[in-house]
PDB file of N, CA and C in Angstrom:
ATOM      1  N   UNK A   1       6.255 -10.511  21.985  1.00 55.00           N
ATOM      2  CA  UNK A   1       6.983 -10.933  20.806  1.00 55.00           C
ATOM      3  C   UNK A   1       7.232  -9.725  19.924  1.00 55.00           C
ATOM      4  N   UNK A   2       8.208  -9.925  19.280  1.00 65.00           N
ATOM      5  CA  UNK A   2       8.760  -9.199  18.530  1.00 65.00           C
ATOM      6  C   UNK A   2       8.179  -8.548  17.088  1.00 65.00           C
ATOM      7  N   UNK A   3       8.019  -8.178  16.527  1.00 68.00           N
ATOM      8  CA  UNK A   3       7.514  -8.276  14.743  1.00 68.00           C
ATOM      9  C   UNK A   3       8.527  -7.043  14.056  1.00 68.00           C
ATOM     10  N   UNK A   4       8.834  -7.395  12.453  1.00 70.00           N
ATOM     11  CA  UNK A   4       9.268  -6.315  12.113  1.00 70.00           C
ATOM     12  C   UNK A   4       8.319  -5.954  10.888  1.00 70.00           C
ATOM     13  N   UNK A   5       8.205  -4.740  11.135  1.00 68.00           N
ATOM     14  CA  UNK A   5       7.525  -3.677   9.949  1.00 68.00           C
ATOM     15  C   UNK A   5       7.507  -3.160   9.033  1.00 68.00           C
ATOM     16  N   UNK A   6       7.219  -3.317   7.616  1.00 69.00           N
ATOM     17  CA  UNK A   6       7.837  -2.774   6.372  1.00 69.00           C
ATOM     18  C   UNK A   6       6.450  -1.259   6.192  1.00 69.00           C
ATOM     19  N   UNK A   7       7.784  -0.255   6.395  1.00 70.00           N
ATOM     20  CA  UNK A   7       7.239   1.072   6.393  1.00 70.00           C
ATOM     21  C   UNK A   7       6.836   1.669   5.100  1.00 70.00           C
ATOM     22  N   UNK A   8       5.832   2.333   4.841  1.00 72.00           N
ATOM     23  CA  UNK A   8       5.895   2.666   2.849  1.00 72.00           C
ATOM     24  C   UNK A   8       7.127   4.232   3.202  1.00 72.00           C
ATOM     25  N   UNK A   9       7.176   4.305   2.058  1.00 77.00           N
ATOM     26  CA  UNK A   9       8.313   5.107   1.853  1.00 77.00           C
ATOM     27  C   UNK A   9       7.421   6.468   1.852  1.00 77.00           C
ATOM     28  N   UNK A  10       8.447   7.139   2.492  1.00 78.00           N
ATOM     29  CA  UNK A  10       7.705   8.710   2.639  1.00 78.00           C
ATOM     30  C   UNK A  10       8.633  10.123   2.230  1.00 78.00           C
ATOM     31  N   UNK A  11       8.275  10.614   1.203  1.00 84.00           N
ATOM     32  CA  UNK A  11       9.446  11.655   0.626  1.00 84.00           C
ATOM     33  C   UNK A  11       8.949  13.504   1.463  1.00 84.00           C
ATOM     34  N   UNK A  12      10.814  13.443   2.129  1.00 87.00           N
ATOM     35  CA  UNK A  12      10.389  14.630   2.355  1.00 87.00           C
ATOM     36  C   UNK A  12      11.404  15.435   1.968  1.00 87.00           C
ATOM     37  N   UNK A  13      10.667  16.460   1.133  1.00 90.00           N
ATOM     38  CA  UNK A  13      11.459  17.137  -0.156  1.00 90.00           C
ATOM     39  C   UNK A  13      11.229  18.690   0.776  1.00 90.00           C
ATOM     40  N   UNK A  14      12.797  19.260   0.518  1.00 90.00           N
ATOM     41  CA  UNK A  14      13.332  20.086   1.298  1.00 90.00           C
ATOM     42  C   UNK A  14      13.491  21.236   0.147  1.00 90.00           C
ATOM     43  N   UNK A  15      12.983  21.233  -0.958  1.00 90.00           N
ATOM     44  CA  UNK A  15      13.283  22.178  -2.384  1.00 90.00           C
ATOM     45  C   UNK A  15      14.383  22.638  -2.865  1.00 90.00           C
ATOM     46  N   UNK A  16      14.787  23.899  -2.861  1.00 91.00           N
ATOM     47  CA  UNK A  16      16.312  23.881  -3.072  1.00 91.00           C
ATOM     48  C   UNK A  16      16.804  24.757  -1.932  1.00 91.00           C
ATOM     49  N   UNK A  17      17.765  24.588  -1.578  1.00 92.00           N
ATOM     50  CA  UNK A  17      18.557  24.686  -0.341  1.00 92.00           C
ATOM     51  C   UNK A  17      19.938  25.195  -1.139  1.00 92.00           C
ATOM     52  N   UNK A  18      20.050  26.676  -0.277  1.00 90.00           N
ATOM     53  CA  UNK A  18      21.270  27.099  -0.534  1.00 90.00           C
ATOM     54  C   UNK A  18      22.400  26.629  -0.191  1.00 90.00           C
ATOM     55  N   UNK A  19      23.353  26.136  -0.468  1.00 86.00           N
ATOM     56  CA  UNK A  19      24.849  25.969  -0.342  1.00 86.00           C
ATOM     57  C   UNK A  19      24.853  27.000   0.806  1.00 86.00           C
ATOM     58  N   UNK A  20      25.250  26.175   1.919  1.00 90.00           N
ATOM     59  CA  UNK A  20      25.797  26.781   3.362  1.00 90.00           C
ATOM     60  C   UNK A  20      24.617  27.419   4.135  1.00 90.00           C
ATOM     61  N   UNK A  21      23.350  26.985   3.657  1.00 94.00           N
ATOM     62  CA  UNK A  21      22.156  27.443   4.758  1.00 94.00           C
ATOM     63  C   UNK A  21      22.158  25.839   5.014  1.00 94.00           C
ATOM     64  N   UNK A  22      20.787  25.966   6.494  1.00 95.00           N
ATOM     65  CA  UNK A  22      20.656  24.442   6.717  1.00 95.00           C
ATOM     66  C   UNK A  22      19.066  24.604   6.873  1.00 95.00           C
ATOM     67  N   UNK A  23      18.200  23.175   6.455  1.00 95.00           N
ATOM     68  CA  UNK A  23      17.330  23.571   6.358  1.00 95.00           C
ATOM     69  C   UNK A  23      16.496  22.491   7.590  1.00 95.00           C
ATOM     70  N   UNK A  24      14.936  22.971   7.787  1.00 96.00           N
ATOM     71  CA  UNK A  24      14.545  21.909   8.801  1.00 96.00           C
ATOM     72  C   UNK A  24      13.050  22.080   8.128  1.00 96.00           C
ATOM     73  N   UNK A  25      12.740  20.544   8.894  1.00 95.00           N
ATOM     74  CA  UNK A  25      11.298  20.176   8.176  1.00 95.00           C
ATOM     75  C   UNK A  25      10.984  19.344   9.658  1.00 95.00           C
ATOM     76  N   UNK A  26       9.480  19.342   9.985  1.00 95.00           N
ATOM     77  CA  UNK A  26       8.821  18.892  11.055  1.00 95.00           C
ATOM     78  C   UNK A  26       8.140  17.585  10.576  1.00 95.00           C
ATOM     79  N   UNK A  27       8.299  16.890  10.618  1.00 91.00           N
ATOM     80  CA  UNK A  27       6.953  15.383  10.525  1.00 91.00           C
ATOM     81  C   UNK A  27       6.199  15.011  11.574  1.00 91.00           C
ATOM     82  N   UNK A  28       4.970  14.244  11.070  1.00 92.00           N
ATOM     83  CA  UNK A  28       4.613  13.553  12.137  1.00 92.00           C
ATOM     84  C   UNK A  28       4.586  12.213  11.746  1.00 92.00           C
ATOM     85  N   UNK A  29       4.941  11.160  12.835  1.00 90.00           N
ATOM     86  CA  UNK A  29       4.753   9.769  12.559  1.00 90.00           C
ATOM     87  C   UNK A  29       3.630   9.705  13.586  1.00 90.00           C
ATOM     88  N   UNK A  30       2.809   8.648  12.932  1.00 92.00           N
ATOM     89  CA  UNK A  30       1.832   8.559  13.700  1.00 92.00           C
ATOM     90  C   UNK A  30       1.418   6.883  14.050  1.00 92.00           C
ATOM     91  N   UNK A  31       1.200   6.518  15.155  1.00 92.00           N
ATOM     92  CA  UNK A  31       1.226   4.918  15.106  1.00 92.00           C
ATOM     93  C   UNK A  31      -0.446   4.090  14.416  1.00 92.00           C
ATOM     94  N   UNK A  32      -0.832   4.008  13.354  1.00 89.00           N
ATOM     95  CA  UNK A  32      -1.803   3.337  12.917  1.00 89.00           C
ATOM     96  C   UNK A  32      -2.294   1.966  13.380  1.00 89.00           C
ATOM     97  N   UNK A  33      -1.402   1.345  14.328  1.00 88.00           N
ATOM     98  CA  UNK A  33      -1.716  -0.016  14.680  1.00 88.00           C
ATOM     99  C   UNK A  33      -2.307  -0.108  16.096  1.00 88.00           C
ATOM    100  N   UNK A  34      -2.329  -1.439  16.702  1.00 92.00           N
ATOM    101  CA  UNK A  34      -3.262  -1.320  17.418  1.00 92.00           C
ATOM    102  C   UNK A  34      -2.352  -1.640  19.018  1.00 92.00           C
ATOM    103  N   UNK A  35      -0.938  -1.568  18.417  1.00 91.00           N
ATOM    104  CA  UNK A  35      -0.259  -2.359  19.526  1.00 91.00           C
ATOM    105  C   UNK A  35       0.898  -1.401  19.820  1.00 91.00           C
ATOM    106  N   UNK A  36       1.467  -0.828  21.399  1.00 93.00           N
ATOM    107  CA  UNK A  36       2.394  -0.134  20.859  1.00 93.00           C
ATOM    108  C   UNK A  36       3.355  -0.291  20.040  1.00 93.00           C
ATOM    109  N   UNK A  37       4.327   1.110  19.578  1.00 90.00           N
ATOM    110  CA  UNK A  37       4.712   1.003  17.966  1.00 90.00           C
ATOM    111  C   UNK A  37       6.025   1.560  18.892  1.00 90.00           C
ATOM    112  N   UNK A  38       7.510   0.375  18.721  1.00 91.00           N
ATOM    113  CA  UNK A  38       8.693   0.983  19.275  1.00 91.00           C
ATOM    114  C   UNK A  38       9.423   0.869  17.590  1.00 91.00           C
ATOM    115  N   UNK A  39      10.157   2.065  17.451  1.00 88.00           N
ATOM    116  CA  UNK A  39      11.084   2.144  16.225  1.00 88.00           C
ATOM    117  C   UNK A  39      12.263   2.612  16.511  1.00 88.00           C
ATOM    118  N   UNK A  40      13.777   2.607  15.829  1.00 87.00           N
ATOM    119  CA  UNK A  40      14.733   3.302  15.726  1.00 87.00           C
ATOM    120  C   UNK A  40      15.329   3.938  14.240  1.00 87.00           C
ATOM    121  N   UNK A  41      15.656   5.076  14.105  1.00 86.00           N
ATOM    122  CA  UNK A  41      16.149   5.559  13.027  1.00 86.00           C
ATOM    123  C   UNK A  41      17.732   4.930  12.800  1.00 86.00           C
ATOM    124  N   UNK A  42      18.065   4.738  11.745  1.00 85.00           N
ATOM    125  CA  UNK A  42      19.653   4.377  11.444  1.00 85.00           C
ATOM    126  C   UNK A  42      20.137   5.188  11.389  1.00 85.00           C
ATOM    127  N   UNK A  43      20.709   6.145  12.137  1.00 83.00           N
ATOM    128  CA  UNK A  43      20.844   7.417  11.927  1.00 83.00           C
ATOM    129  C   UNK A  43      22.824   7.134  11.291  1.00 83.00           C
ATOM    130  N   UNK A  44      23.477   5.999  11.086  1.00 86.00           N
ATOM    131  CA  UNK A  44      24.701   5.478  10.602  1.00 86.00           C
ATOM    132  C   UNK A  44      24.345   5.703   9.175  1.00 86.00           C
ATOM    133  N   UNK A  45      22.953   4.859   8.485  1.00 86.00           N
ATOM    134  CA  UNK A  45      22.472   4.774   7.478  1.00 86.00           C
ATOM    135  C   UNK A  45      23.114   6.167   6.348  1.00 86.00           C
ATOM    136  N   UNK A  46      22.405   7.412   7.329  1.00 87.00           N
ATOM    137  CA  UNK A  46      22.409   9.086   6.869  1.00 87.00           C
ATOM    138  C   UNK A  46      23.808   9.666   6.782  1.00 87.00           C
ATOM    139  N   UNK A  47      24.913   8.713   7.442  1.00 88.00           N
ATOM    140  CA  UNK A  47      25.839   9.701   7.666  1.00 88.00           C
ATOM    141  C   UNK A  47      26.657   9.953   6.360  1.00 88.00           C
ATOM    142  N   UNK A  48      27.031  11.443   6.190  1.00 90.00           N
ATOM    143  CA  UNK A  48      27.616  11.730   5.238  1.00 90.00           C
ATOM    144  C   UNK A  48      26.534  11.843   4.078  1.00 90.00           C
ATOM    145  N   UNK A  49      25.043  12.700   4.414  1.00 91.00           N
ATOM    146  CA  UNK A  49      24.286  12.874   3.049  1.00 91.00           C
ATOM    147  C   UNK A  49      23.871  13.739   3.446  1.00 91.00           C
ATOM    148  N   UNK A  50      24.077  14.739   4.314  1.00 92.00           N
ATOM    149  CA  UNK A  50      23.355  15.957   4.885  1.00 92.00           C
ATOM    150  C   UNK A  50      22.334  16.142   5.592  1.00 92.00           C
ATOM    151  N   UNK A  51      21.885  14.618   6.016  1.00 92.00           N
ATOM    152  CA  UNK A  51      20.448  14.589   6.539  1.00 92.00           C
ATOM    153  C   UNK A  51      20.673  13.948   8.093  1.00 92.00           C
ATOM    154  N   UNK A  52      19.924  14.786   8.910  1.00 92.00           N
ATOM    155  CA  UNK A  52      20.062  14.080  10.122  1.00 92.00           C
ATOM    156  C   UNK A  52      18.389  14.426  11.110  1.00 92.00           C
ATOM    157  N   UNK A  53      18.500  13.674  12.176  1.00 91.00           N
ATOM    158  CA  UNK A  53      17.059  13.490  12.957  1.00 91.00           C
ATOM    159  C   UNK A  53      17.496  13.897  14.120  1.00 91.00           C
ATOM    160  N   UNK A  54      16.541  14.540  14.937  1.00 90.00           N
ATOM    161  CA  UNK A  54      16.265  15.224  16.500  1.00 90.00           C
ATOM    162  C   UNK A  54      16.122  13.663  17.100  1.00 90.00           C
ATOM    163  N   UNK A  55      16.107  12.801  16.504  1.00 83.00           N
ATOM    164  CA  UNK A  55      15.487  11.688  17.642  1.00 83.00           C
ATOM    165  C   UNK A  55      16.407  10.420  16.856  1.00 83.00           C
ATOM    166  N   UNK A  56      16.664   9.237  17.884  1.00 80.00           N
ATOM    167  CA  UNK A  56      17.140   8.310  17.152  1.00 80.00           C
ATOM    168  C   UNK A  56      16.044   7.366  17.483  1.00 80.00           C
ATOM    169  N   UNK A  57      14.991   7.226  18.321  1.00 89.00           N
ATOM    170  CA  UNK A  57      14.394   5.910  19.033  1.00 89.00           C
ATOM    171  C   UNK A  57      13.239   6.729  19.548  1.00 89.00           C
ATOM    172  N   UNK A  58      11.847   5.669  19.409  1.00 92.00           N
ATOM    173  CA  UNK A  58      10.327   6.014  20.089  1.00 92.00           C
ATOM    174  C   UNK A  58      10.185   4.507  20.376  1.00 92.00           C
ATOM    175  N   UNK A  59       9.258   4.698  21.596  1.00 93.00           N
ATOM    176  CA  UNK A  59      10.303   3.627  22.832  1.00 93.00           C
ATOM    177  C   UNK A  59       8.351   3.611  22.792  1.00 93.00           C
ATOM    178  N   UNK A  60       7.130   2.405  22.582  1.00 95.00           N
ATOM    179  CA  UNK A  60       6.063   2.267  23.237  1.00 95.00           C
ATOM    180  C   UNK A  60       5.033   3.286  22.534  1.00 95.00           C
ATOM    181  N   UNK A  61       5.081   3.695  21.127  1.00 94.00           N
ATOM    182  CA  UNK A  61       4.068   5.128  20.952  1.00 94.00           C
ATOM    183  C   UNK A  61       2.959   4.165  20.688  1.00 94.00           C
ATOM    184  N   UNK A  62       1.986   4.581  21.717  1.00 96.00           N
ATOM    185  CA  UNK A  62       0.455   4.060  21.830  1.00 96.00           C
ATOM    186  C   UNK A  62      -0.509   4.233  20.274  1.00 96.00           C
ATOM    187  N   UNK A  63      -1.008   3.194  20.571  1.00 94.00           N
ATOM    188  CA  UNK A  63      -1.782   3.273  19.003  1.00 94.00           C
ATOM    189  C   UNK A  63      -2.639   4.763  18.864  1.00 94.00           C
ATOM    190  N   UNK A  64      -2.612   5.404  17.928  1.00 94.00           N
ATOM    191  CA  UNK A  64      -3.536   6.421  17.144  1.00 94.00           C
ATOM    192  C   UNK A  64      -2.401   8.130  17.564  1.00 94.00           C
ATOM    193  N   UNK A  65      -1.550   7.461  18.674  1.00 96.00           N
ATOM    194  CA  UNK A  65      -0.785   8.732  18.635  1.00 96.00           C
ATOM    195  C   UNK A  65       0.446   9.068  17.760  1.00 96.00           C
ATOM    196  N   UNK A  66       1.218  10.205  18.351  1.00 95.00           N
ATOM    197  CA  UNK A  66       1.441  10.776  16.659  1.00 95.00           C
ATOM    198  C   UNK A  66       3.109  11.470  18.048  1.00 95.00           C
ATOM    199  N   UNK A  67       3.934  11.188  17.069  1.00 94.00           N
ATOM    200  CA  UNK A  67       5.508  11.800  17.597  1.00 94.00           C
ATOM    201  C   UNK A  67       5.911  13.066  16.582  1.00 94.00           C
ATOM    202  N   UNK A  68       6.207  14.068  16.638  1.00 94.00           N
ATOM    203  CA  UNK A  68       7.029  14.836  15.994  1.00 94.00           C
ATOM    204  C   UNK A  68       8.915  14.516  15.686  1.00 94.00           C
ATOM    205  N   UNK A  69       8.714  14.360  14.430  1.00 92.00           N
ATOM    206  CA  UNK A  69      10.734  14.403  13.762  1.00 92.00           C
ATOM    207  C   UNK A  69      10.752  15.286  13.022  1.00 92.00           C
ATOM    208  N   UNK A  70      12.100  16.379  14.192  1.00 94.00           N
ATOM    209  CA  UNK A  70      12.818  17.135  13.184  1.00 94.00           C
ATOM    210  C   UNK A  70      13.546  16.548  12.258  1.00 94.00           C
ATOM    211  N   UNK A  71      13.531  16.603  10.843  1.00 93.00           N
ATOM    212  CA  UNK A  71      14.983  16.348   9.701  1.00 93.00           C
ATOM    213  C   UNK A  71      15.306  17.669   9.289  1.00 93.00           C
ATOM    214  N   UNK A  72      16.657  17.672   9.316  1.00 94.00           N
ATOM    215  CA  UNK A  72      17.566  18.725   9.273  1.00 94.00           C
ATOM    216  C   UNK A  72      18.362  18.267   8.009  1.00 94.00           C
ATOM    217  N   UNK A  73      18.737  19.151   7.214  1.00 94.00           N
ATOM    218  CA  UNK A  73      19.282  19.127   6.055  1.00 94.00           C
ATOM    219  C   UNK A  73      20.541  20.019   5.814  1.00 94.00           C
ATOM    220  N   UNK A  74      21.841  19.477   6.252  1.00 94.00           N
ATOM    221  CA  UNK A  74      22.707  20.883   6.026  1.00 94.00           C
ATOM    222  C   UNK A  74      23.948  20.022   5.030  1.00 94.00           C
ATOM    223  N   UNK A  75      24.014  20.533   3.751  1.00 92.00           N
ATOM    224  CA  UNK A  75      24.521  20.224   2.548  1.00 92.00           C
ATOM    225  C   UNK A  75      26.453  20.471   2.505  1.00 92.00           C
ATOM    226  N   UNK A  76      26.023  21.886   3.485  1.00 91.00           N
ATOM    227  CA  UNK A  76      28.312  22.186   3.909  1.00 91.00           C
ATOM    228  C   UNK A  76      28.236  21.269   4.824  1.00 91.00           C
ATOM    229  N   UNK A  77      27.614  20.974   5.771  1.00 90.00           N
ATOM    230  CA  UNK A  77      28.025  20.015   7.166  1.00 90.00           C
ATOM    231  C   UNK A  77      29.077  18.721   6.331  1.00 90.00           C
ATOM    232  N   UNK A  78      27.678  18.357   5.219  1.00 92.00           N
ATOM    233  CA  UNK A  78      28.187  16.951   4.603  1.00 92.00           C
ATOM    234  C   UNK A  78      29.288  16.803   3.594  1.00 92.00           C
ATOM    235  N   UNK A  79      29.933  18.140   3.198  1.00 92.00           N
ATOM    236  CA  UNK A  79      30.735  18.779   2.708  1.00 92.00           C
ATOM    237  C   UNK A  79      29.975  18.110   1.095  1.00 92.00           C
ATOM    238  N   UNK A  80      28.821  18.286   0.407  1.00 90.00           N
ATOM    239  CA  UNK A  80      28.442  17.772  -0.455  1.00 90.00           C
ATOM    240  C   UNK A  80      28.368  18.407  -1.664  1.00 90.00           C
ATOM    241  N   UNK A  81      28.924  18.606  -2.745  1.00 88.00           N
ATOM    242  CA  UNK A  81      28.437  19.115  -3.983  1.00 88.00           C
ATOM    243  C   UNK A  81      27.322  19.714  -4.469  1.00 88.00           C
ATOM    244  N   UNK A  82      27.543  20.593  -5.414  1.00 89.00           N
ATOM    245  CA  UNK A  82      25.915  21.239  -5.608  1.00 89.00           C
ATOM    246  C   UNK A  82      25.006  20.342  -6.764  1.00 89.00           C
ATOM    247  N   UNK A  83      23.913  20.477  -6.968  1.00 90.00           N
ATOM    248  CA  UNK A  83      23.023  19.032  -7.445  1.00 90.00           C
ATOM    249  C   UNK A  83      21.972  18.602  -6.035  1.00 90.00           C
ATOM    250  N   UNK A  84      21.022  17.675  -7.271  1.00 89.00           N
ATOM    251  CA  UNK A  84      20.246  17.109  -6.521  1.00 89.00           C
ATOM    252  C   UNK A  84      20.652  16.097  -5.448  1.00 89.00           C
ATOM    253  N   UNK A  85      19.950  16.243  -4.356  1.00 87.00           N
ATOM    254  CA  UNK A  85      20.657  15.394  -3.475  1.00 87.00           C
ATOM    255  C   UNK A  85      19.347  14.347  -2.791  1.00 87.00           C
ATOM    256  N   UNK A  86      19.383  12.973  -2.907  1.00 85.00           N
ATOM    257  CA  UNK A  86      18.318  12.055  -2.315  1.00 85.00           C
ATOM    258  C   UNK A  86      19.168  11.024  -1.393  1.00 85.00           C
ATOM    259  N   UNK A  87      17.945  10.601  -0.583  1.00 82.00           N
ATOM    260  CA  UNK A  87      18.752   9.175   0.331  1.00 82.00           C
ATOM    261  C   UNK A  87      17.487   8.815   0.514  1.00 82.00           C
TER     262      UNK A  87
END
């Protein structure tokens, strides 16, 4: 059976980022439960905010283990203004 999961929110702050560099940050998600943990990123959600993921989908991650996500941050890609930028 199925279940869906309400994730706490997790900020990952990229500092300031030059206009026309791109920046990258490593995470780990890690599965805390006891059952495998399948997820997908909306990666539609991101489009057009400068932010994008190495991965769209973790397919079975066994309880207590841990996946690495690149987020990539490139601000010209998204052709975005200078200012703070959140999603």
């Amino acid at each position: 059976s199925r279940s869906a999961a309400i994730l706490p929110d997790y900020v990952v702050d990229f500092d300031f980022v030059i206009l026309g560099t791109v920046r990258q940050q490593t995470i780990t998600i890690r599965n805390p439960t006891s059952s495998n943990l399948t997820f997908q990123i909306d990666q539609f959600s991101y489009r057009n905010t400068g932010f994008s993921f190495d991965c769209n989908r973790v397919k079975n991650l066994p309880p207590g283990e841990a996946v690495l996500l690149n987020v990539t941050f490139d601000p010209r890609g998204a052709n975005l203004n200078l200012g703070p930028v959140e999603c």
